[in-house]
Tab-separated table of C-alpha atoms in Angstrom:
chain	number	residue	atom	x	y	z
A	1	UNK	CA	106.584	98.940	65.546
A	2	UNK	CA	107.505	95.151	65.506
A	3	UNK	CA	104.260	93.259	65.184
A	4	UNK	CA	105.465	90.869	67.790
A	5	UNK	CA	105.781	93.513	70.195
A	6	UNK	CA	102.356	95.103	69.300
A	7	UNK	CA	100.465	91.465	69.954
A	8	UNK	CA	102.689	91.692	73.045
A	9	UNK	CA	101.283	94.563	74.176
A	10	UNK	CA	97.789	93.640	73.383
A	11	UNK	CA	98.407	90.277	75.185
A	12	UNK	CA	99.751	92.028	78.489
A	13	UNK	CA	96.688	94.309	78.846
A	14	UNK	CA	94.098	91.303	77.894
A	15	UNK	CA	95.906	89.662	80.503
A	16	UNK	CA	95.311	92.413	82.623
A	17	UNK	CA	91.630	93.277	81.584
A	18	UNK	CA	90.864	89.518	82.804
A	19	UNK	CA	92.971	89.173	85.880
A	20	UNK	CA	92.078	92.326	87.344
A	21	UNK	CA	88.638	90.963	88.360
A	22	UNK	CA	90.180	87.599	90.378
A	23	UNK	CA	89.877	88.105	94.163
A	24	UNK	CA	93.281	88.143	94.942
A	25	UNK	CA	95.147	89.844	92.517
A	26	UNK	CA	96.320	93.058	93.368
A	27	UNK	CA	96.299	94.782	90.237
A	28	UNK	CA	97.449	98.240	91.535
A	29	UNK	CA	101.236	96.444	92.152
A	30	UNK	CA	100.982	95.370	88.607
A	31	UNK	CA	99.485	98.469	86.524
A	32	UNK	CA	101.807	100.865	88.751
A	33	UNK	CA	104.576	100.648	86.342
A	34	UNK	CA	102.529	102.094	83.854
A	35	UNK	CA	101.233	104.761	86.105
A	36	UNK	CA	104.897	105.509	86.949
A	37	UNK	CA	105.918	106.184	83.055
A	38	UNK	CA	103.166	108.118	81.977
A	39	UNK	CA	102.616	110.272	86.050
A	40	UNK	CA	104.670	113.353	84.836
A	41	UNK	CA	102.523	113.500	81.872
A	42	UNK	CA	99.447	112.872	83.727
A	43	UNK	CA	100.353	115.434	86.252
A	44	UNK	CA	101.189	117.994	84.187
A	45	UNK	CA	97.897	117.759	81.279
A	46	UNK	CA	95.605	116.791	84.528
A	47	UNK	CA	96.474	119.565	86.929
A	48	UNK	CA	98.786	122.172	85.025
A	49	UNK	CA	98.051	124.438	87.491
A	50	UNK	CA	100.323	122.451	89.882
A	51	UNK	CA	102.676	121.136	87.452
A	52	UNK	CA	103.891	123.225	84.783
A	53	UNK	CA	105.388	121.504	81.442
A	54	UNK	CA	108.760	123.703	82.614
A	55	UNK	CA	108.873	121.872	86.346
A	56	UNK	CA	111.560	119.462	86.750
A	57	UNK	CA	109.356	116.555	89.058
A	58	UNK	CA	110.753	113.778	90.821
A	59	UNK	CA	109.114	110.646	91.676
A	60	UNK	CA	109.809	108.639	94.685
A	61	UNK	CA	107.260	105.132	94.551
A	62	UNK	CA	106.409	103.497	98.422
A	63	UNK	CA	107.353	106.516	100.584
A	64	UNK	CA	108.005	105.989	104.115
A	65	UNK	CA	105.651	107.714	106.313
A	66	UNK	CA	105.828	106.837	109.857
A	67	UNK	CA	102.698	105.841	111.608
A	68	UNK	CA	103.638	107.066	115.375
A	69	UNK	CA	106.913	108.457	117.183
A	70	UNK	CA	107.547	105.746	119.408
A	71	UNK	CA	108.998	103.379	116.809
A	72	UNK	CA	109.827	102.423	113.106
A	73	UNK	CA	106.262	101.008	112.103
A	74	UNK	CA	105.512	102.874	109.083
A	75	UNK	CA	102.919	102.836	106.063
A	76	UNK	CA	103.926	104.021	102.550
A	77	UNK	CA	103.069	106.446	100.737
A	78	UNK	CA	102.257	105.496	96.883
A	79	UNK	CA	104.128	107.995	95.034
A	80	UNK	CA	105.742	111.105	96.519
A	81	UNK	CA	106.157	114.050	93.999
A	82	UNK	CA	108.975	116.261	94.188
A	83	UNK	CA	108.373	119.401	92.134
A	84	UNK	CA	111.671	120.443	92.151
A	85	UNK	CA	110.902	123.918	90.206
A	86	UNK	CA	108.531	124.994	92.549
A	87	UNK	CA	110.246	123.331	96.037
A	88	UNK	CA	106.603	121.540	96.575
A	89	UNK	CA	106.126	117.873	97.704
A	90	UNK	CA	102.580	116.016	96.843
A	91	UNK	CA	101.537	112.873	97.240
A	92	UNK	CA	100.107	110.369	94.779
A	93	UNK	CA	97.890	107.360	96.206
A	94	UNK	CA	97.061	104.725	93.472
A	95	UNK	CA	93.672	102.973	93.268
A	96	UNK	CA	92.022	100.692	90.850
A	97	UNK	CA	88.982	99.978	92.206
A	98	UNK	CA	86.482	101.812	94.312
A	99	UNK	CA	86.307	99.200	97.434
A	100	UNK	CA	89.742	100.188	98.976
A	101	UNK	CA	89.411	104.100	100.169
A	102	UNK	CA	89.385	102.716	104.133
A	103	UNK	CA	89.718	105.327	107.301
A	104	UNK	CA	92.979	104.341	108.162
A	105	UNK	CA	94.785	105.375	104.860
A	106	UNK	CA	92.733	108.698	105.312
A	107	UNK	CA	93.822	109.078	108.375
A	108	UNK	CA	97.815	108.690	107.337
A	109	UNK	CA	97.040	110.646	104.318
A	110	UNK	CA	95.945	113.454	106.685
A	111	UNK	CA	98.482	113.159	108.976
A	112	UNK	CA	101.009	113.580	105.855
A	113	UNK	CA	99.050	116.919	105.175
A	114	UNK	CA	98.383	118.722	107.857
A	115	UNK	CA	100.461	117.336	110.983
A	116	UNK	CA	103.934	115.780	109.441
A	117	UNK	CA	106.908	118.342	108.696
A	118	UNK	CA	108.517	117.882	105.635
A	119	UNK	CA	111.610	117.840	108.237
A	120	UNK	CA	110.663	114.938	109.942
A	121	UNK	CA	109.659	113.218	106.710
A	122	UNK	CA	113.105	113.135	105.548
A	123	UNK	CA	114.289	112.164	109.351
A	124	UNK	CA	112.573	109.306	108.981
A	125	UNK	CA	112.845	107.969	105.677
A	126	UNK	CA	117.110	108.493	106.077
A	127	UNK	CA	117.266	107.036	109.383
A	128	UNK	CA	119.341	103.904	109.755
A	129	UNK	CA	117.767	100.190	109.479
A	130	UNK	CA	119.369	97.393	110.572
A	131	UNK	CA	118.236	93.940	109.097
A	132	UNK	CA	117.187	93.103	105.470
A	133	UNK	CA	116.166	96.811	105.141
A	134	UNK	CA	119.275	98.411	105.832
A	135	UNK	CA	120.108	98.243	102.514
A	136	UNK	CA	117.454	100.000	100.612
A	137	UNK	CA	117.146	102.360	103.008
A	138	UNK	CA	120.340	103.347	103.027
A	139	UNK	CA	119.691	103.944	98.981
A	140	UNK	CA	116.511	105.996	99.200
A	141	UNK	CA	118.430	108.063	101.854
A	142	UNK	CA	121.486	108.422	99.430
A	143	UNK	CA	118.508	109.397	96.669
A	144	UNK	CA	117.341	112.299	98.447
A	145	UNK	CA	120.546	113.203	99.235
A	146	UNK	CA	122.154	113.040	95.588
A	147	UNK	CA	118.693	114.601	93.820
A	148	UNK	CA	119.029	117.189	96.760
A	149	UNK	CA	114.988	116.505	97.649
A	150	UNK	CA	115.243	117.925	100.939
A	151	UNK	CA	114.974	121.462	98.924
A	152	UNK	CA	111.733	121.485	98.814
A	153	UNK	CA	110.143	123.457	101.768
A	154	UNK	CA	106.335	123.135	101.019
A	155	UNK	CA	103.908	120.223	101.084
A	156	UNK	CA	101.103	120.367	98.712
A	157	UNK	CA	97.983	118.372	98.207
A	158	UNK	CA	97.161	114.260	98.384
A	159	UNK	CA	96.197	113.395	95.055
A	160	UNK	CA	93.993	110.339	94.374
A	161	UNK	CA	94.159	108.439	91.152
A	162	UNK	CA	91.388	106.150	90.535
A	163	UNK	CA	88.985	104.846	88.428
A	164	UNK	CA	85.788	107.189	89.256
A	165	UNK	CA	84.229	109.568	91.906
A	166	UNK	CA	80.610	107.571	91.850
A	167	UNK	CA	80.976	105.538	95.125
A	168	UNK	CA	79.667	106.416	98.492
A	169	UNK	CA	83.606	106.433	99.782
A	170	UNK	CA	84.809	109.176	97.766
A	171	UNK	CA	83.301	112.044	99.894
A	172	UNK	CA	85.872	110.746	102.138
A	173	UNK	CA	88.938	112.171	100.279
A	174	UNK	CA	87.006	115.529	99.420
A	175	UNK	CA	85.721	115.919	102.596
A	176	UNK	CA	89.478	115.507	103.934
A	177	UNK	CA	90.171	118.242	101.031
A	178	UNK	CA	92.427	115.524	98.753
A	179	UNK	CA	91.986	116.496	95.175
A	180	UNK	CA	91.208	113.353	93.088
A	181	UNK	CA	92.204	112.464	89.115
A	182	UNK	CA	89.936	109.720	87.623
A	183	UNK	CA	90.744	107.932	84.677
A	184	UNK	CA	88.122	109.528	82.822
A	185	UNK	CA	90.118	112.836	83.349
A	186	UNK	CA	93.668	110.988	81.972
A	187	UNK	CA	91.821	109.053	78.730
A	188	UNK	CA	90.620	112.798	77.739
A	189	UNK	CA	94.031	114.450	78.320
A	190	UNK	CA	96.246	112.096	77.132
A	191	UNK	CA	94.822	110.371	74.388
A	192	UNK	CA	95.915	113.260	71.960
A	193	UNK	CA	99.144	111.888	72.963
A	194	UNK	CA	98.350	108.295	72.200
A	195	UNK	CA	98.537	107.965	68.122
A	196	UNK	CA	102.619	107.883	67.969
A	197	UNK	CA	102.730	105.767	71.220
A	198	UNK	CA	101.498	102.375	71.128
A	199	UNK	CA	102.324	101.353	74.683
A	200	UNK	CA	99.991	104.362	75.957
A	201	UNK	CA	97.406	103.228	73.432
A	202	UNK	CA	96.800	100.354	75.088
A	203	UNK	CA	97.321	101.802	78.271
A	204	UNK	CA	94.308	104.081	77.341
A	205	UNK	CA	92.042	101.843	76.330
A	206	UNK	CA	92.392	99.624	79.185
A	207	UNK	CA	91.547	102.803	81.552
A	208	UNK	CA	89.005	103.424	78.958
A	209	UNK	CA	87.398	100.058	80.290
A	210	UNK	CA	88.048	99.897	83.939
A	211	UNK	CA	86.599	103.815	84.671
């Protein structure tokens, strides 16, 4: 590898490893991109039960899910997995701290689980904005459409990803029966990976830090 790129590298996650303690950066929207190229992998060494190297997955970031019936007011769901070789949908909720598990995102979380149909899930996310929206909506209904995502009949499990289980919140989301993934349990699957890959490397060793 380039050594500019390497000391690039480096310099992004020092950036990271001192800007993740300010009070108002939100570090999730920032290290998300890196959760995003290495969640198949994580999924499948973490819980292989679920995700079999074999199963095609599809990722869909900021989800849709709508809060109540009576209008468009929604909340979003971090990443929604499609398992496309098993027609199972899971979703994926993103933390990097342990002060930001709050009732209301259990709540939703719950509500994806046990009371929204993967039918009306679909209804909502493809129904037609007008404004600003419009737009992307109209794209992330043309996505589903195009990867044929409405082919999966069966909802799985809320996954957590976050940095440990040692926090008076986290009975929350196993008391709600969400399975959890803390970066303890992705440094020890996936640093075997990590020697040809300097990107996850670093990526590694940051999570190493933060767990």
């Amino acid at each position: 590898m380039n050594m500019k790129t390497k000391e690039r590298i480096a310099q992004l996650f020092n950036n990271l490893d001192i800007w993740i303690g300010l009070p108002k950066y939100q570090a999730e929207r920032r290290l998300d991109v890196f959760f995003g190229l290495y969640m198949e992998d994580i999924l499948k060494e973490c819980r292989s039960d679920l995700f079999e190297e074999e199963d095609q997955l599809i990722l869909v970031p900021e989800f849709p899910l709508q809060k109540n019936k009576s209008n468009n007011e929604c909340t979003n769901i971090d990443y929604l997995v499609f398992n496309k070789t098993k027609k199972c949908v899971h979703a994926i909720e993103l933390k990097t701290d342990t002060h930001s598990v709050d009732d209301d995102q259990i709540d939703y979380y719950g509500k994806f689980k046990h009371e929204t149909s993967l039918e009306d899930l679909f209804s909502f996310a493809k129904k037609k904005r007008a404004g600003r929206s419009g737009r992307k909506y109209r794209y992330l209904s043309e996505y589903i459409t195009d990867n044929h995502l409405e082919e999966c009949q069966t909802k799985g499990n809320v996954i957590y990803i976050l940095p440990n289980c040692d926090f008076p919140d986290s009975i929350k989301i196993s008391a709600n029966g969400f399975d959890s993934i803390t970066f303890s349990d992705i440094v020890n699957r996936m640093e075997k990976y990590a020697t040809d890959d300097e990107l996850l490397s670093a990526f590694i060793h940051f999570l190493q830090k933060h767990q």
